[in-house]
XYZ file of C-alpha atoms in Angstrom:
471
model
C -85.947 -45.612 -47.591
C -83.653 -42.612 -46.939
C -79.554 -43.611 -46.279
C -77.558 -42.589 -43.615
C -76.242 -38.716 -43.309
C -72.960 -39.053 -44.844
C -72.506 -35.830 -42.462
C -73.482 -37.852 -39.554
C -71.210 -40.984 -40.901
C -68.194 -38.921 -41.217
C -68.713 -37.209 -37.771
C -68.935 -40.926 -36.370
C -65.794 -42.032 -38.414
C -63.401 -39.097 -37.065
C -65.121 -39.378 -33.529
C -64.453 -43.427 -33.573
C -60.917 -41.986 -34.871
C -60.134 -40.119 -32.262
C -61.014 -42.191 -29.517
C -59.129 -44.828 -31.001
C -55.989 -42.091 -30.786
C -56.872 -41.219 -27.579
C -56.732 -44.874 -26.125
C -54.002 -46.097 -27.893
C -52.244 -43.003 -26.618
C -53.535 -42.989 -23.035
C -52.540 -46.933 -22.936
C -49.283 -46.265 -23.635
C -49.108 -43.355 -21.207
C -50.449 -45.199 -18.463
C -48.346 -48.387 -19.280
C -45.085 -45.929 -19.205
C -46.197 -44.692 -15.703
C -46.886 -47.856 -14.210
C -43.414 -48.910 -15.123
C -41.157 -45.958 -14.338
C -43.485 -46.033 -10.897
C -42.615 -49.900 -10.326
C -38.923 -48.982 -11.275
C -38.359 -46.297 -9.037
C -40.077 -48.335 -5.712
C -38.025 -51.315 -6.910
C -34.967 -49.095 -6.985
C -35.798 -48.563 -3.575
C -36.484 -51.808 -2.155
C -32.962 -52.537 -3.905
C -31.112 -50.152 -1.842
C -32.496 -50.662 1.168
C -31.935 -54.291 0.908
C -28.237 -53.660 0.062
C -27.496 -51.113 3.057
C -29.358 -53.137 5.195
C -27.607 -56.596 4.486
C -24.250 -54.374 4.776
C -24.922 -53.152 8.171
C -26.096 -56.668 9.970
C -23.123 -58.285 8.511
C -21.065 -56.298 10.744
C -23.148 -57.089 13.480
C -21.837 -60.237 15.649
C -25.063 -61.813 16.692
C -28.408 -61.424 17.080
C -28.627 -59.483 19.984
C -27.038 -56.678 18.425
C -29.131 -56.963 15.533
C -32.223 -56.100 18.362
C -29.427 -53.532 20.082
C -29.205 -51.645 16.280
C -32.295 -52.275 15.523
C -32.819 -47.984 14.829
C -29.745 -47.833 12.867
C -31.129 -50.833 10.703
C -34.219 -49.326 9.990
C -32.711 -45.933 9.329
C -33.074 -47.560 5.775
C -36.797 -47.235 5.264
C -37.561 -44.456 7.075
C -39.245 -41.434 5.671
C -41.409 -43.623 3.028
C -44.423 -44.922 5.165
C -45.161 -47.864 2.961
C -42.043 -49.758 3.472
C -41.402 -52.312 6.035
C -38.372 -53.774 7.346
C -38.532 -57.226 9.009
C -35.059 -59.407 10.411
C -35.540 -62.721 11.231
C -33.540 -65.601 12.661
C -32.752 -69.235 11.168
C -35.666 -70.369 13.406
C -38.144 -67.628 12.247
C -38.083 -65.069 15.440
C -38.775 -61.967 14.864
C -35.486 -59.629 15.721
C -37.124 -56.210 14.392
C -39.807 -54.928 12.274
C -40.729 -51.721 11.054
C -43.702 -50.198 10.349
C -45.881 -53.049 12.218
C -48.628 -51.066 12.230
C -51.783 -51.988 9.810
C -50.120 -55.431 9.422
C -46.588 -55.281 8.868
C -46.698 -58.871 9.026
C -49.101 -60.020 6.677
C -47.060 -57.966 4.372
C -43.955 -60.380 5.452
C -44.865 -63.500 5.349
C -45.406 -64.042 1.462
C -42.338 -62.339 0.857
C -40.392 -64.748 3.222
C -42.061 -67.939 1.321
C -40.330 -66.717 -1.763
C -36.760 -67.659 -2.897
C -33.876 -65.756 -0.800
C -30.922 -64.239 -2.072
C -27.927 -65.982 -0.596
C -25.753 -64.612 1.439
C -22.647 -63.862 -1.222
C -25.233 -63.086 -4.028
C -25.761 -59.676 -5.142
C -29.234 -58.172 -4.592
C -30.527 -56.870 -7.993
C -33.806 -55.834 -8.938
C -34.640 -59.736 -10.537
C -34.901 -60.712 -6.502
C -37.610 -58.545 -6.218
C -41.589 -60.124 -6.363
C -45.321 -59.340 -6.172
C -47.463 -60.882 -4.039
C -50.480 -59.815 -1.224
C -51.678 -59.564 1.887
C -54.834 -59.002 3.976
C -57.818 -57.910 1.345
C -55.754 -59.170 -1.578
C -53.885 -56.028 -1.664
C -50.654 -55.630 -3.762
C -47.249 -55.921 -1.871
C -43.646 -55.838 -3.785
C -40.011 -56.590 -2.166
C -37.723 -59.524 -1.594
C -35.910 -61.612 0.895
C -32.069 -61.661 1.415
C -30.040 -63.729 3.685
C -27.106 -62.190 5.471
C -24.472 -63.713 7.825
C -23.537 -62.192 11.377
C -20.100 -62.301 12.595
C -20.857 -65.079 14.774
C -21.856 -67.660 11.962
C -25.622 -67.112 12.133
C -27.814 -66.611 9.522
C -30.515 -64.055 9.504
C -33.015 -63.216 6.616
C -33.883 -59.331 5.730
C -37.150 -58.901 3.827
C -37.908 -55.441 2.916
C -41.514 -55.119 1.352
C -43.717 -52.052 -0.065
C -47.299 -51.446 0.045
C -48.625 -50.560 -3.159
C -51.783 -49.357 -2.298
C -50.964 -45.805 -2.970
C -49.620 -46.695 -6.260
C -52.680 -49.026 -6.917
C -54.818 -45.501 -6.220
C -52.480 -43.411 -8.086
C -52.815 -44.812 -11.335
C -56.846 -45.409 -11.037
C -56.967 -41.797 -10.599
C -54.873 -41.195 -13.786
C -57.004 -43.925 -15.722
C -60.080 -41.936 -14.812
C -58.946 -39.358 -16.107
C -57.832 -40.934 -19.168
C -60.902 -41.789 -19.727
C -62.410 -38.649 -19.328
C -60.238 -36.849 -21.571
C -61.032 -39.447 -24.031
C -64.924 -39.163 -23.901
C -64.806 -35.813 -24.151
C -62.373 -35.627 -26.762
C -64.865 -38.109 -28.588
C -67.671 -35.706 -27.774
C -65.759 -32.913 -29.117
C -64.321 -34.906 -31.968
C -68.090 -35.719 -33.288
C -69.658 -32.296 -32.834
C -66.533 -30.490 -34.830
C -66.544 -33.269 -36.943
C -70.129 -32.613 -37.640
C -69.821 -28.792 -38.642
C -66.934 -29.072 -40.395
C -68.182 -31.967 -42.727
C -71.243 -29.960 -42.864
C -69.696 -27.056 -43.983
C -67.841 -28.983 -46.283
C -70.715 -30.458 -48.183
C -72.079 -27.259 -48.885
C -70.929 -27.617 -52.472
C -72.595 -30.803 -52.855
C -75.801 -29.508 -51.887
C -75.640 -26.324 -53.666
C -74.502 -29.051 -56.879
C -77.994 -30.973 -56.074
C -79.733 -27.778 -56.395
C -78.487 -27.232 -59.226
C -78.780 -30.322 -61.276
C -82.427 -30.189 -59.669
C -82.772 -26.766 -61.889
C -81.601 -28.867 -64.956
C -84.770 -30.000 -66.895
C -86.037 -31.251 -70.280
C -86.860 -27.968 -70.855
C -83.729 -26.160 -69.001
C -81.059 -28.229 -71.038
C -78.922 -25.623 -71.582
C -78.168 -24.685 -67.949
C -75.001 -25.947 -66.933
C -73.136 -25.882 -63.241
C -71.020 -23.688 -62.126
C -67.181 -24.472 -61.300
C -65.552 -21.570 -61.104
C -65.657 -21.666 -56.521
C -65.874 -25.232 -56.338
C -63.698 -27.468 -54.483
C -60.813 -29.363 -56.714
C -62.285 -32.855 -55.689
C -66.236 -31.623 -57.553
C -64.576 -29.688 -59.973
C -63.959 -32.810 -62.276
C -67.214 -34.604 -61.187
C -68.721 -31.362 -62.057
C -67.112 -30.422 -65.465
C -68.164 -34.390 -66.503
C -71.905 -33.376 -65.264
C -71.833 -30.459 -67.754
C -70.267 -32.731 -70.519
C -73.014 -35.219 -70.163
C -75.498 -32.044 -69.837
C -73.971 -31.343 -73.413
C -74.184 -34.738 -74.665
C -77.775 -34.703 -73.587
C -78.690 -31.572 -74.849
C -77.206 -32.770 -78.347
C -79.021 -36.003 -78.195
C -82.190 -34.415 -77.498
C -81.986 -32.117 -80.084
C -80.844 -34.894 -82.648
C -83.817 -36.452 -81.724
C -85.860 -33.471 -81.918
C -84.276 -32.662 -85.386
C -84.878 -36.293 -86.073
C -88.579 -36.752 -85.501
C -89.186 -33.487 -87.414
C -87.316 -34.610 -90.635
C -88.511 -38.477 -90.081
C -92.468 -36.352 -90.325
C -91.494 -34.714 -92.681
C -90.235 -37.094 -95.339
C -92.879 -39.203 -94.248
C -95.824 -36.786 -95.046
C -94.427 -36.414 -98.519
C -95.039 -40.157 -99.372
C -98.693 -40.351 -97.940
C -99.131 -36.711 -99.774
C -98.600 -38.130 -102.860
C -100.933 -41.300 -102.118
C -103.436 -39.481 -100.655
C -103.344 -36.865 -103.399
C -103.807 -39.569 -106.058
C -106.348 -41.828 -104.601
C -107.828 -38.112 -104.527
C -107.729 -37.509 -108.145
C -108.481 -40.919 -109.144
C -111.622 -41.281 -107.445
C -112.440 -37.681 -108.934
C -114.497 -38.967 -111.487
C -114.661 -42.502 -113.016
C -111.380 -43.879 -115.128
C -110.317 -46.040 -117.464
C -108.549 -49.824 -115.867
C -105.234 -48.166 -117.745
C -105.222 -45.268 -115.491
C -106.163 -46.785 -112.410
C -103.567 -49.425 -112.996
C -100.807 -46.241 -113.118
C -102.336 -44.658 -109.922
C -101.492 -47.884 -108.163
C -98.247 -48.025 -109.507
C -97.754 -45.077 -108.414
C -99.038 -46.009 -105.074
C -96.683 -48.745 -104.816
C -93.766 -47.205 -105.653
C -94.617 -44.493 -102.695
C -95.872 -47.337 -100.277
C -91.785 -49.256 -101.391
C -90.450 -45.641 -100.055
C -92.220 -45.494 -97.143
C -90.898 -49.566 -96.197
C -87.600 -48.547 -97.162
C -87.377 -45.272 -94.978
C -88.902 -47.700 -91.992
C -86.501 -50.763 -93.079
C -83.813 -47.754 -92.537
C -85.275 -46.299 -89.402
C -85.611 -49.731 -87.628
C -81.565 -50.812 -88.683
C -80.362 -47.437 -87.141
C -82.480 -47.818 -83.760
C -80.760 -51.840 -83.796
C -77.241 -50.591 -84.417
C -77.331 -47.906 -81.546
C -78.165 -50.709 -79.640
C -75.054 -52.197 -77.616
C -76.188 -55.645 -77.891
C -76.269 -55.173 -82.179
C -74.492 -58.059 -83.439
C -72.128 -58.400 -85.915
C -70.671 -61.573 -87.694
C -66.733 -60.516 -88.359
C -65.055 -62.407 -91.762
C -61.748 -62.219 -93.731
C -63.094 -60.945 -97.198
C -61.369 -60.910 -100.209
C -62.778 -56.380 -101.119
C -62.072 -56.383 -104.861
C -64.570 -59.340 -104.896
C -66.814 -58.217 -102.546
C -67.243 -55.230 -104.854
C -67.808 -57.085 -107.788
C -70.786 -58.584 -106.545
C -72.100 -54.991 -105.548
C -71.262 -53.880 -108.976
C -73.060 -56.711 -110.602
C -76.230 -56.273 -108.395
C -76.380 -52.612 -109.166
C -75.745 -53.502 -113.233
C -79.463 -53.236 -114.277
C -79.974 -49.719 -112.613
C -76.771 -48.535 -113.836
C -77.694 -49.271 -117.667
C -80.780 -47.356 -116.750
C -79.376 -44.620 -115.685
C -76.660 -44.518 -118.809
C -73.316 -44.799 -116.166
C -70.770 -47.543 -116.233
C -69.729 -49.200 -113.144
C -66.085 -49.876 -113.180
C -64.044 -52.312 -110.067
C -60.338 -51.964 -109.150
C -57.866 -52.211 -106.870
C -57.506 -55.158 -104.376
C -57.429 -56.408 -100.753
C -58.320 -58.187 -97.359
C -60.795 -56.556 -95.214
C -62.121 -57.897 -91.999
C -65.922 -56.970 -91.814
C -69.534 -58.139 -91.757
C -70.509 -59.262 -95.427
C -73.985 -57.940 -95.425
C -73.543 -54.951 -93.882
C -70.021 -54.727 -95.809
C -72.145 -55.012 -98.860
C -75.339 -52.571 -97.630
C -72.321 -49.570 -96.671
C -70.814 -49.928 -100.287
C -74.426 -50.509 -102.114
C -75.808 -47.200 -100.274
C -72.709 -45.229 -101.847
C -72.980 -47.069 -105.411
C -76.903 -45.950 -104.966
C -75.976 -42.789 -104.222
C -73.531 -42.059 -106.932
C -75.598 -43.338 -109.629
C -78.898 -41.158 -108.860
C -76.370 -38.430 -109.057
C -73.774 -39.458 -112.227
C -75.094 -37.707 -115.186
C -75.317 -40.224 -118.093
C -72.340 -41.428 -120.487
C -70.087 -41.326 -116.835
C -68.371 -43.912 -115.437
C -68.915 -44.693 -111.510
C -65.387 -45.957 -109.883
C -65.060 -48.993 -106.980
C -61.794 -49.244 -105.727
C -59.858 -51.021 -102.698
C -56.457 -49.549 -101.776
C -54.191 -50.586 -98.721
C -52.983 -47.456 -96.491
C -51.269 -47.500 -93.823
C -53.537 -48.872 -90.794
C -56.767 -49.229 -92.675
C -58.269 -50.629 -96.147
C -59.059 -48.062 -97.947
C -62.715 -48.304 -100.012
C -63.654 -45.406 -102.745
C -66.686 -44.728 -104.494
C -66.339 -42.357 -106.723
C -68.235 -40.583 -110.057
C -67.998 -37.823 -111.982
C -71.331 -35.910 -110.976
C -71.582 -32.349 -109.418
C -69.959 -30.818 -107.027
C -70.988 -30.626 -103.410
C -69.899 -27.261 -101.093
C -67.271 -28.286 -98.530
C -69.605 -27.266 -95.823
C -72.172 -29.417 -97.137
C -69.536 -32.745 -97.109
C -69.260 -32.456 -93.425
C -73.447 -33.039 -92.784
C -74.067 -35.736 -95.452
C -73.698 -38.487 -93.751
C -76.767 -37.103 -91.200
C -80.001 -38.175 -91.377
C -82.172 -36.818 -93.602
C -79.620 -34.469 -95.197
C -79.699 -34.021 -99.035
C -77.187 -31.801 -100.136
C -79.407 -31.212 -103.231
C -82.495 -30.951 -102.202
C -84.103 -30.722 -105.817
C -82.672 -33.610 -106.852
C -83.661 -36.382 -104.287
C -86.743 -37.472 -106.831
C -84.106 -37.782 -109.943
C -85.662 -40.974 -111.945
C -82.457 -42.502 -111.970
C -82.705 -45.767 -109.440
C -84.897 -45.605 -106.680
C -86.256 -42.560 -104.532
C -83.791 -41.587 -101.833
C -84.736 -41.969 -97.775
C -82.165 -39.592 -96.651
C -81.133 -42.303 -94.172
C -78.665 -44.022 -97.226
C -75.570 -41.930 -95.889
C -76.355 -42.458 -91.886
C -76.723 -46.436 -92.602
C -73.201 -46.418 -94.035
C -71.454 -44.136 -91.296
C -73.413 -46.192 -88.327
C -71.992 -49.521 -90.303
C -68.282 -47.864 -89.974
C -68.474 -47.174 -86.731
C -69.914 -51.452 -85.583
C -66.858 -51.799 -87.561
C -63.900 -49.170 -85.783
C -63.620 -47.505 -88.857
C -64.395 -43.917 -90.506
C -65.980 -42.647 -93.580
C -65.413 -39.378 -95.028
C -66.431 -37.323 -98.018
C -64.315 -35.277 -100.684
C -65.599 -33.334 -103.520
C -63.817 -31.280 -106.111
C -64.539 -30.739 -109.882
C -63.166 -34.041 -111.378
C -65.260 -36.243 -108.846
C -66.878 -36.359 -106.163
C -65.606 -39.767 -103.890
C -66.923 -41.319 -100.998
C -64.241 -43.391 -98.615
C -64.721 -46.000 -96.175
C -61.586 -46.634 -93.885
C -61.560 -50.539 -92.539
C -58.863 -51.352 -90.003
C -56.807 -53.687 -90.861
C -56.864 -56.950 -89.753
């Protein structure tokens, strides 16, 4: 099942973005409005209030409030949606203003409200919302003033806001417009420009799609792409290398694990061959199956070794970490290897001392693959050296003997597979046949352990060191 476009996604996001912008800003737009628009009308109910309480307190009773009654509502004229109403203590009506379309609805919840008293100052807190006929929105307030006389009268100046009510619907509809169509335009440049964008990823896709088991070598190109694929592209070209190397390891790997292979079953099939030429004595059938044996031991040896190297690649290989006293852990290698070494005319020699934290048996295999090593190629009457040595952040394990001397540019590939830096010599008669694997068994068995081994050669000796961390 195909995802989503992350074009389409990322269109949405900025689109939901923006709308989000555009409403946050419009509400606080429209909030502003409505305020500064209810300020100024309450600024104005204020002042007309004032004047008007000013002028019927000079007024002596409530005939002349009817005789004034134009200079009174002088106050609210020009604005057609204020009213003006006067009343008495007993609730007559002395003037109005702006009867028409029901002055008086607009009144009478105005008067049911709390009045300003007579020596109170009329501020904007006096002022209150309520409606009229159709439920329609009315502001103002009620004030008491006194006439000369004594009497009390009660002012209530009021404000339709109907016309505000239609004012700001008209802006909100347009908010709202400008706000769909900024989404609308929001997604669709969203859309192209993300598209655009993402052209490098696509043209990456086609080229990883040109990458094949065959096509290892082709690598991506970085040299126009965008900083943020530059590194995602530089670590799909190191893993192309990595790949490429692996593959050809394995290649190389195969071919040298056939060919050392073949040489074995050769040699069986060649004398089975020659045995079963012509009839023989038991003697010499008993040496062709020697023989045989001894091949069919390489050939389990060379599989032993194949099968540890697959396990130790894998992440889940196992080790079993001790404290081990090296100067006797190489005595016990020494005395193992004792037999061989009288056979081959060397003497094995131990020194040195130390703790080293490490598996025992594959401690033991990494330093019995070196002795093994050294003695098929110690020339006889020459001593083979094991030593342990402290240095600085490792223990420090040396096999060393006095045989030929190996190229530098051979000491860097002997500890790959299959590699014999003398190829002539690989039969010698001294211990058993070598695998080629001895060398990649001991490096693989470093590196389960965070250490190193290395390789130095130079006409006194030729050593081989294993580097243990310290513990």
């Amino acid at each position: 099942m195909a995802g989503r476009s992350l074009t389409t996604t990322l269109a949405l996001a900025f689109a939901g973005t923006t709308i989000a912008v555009f409403a946050l800003v419009g509400s606080v737009l429209y909030f502003a409005l409505e305020k500064q628009v209810t300020q100024q009308d309450d600024d104005e109910i204020v002042l007309a209030a004032r004047h008007t309480r000013r002028l019927t307190n000079e007024l002596r009773s409530a005939d002349d409030v009817r005789t004034h009654a134009d200079r009174l509502t002088s106050q609210v004229l020009g604005n057609a949606a204020l009213s003006m109403a006067v009343r008495d203590a007993n609730g007559t009506m002395l003037l109005s203003h702006n009867a028409e379309g029901g002055t008086t609805s607009m009144i009478e919840p105005l008067v049911a409200t709390q009045r300003v008293a007579p020596s109170a100052r009329i501020t904007h807190t006096a002022i209150v919302e309520a409606q009229r006929d159709a439920r329609l929105p009315v502001r103002g307030l009620a004030a008491e003033a006194s006439l000369a006389d004594g009497s009390a009268v009660t002012i209530v100046i009021a404000r339709d806001m109907t016309d505000r009510w239609i004012l700001l619907d008209h802006y909100r509809d347009r908010l709202y417009g400008a706000g769909f169509g900024g989404m609308l335009l929001a997604f669709l440049m969203s859309w192209m420009l993300v598209h655009e964008s993402l052209r490098p990823l696509r043209q990456l896709a086609a080229h990883a799609a040109q990458v094949t088991v065959d096509r290892l070598h082709a690598r991506m190109n970085i040299d126009n792409a965008p900083r943020e694929l530059a590194v995602v592209i530089a670590s799909l070209n190191a893993m192309l290398d990595r790949l490429a190397g692996g593959f050809q390891r394995m290649s190389q790997y195969t071919a040298d694990l056939a060919h050392d292979m073949r040489t074995p079953l050769a040699n069986l099939r060649g004398s089975n061959e020659v045995a079963l030429a012509r009839p023989r004595s038991a003697e010499e059938y008993q040496a062709v199956l020697e023989s045989n044996l001894e091949e069919c031991e390489r050939l389990s040896r060379m599989i032993e070794s194949v099968l540890f190297l697959a396990r130790a690649e894998h992440p889940q290989f196992v080790t079993h970490m001790k404290t081990l006293d090296a100067r006797e852990e190489l005595q016990r290698v020494a005395d193992y290897f004792e037999g061989i070494a009288d056979d081959a005319g060397v003497q094995v020699r131990v020194t040195g001392s130390g703790a080293v934290r490490a598996d025992p048996e594959l401690f033991r295999r990494a330093v019995s693959n070196l002795l093994a090593n050294a003695i098929r190629h110690t020339p006889r009457e020459r001593e083979i050296e094991l030593s342990a040595a402290a240095a600085a952040t490792a223990l420090r394990i040396t096999v060393a003997n006095q045989g030929s001397h190996i190229d530098p540019s051979a000491l860097e590939r002997v500890f790959d597979r299959f590699y014999r830096a003398d190829p002539a010599r690989h039969n010698a008669p001294a211990g058993p046949a070598s695998t080629g694997l001895g060398l990649a068994i001991v490096r693989t068995i470093m590196e389960l352990h965070g250490g190193n081994a290395y390789a130095e050669s130079d006409a006194a000796s030729t050593r081989f060191i294993l580097n243990f961390p310290k513990t």
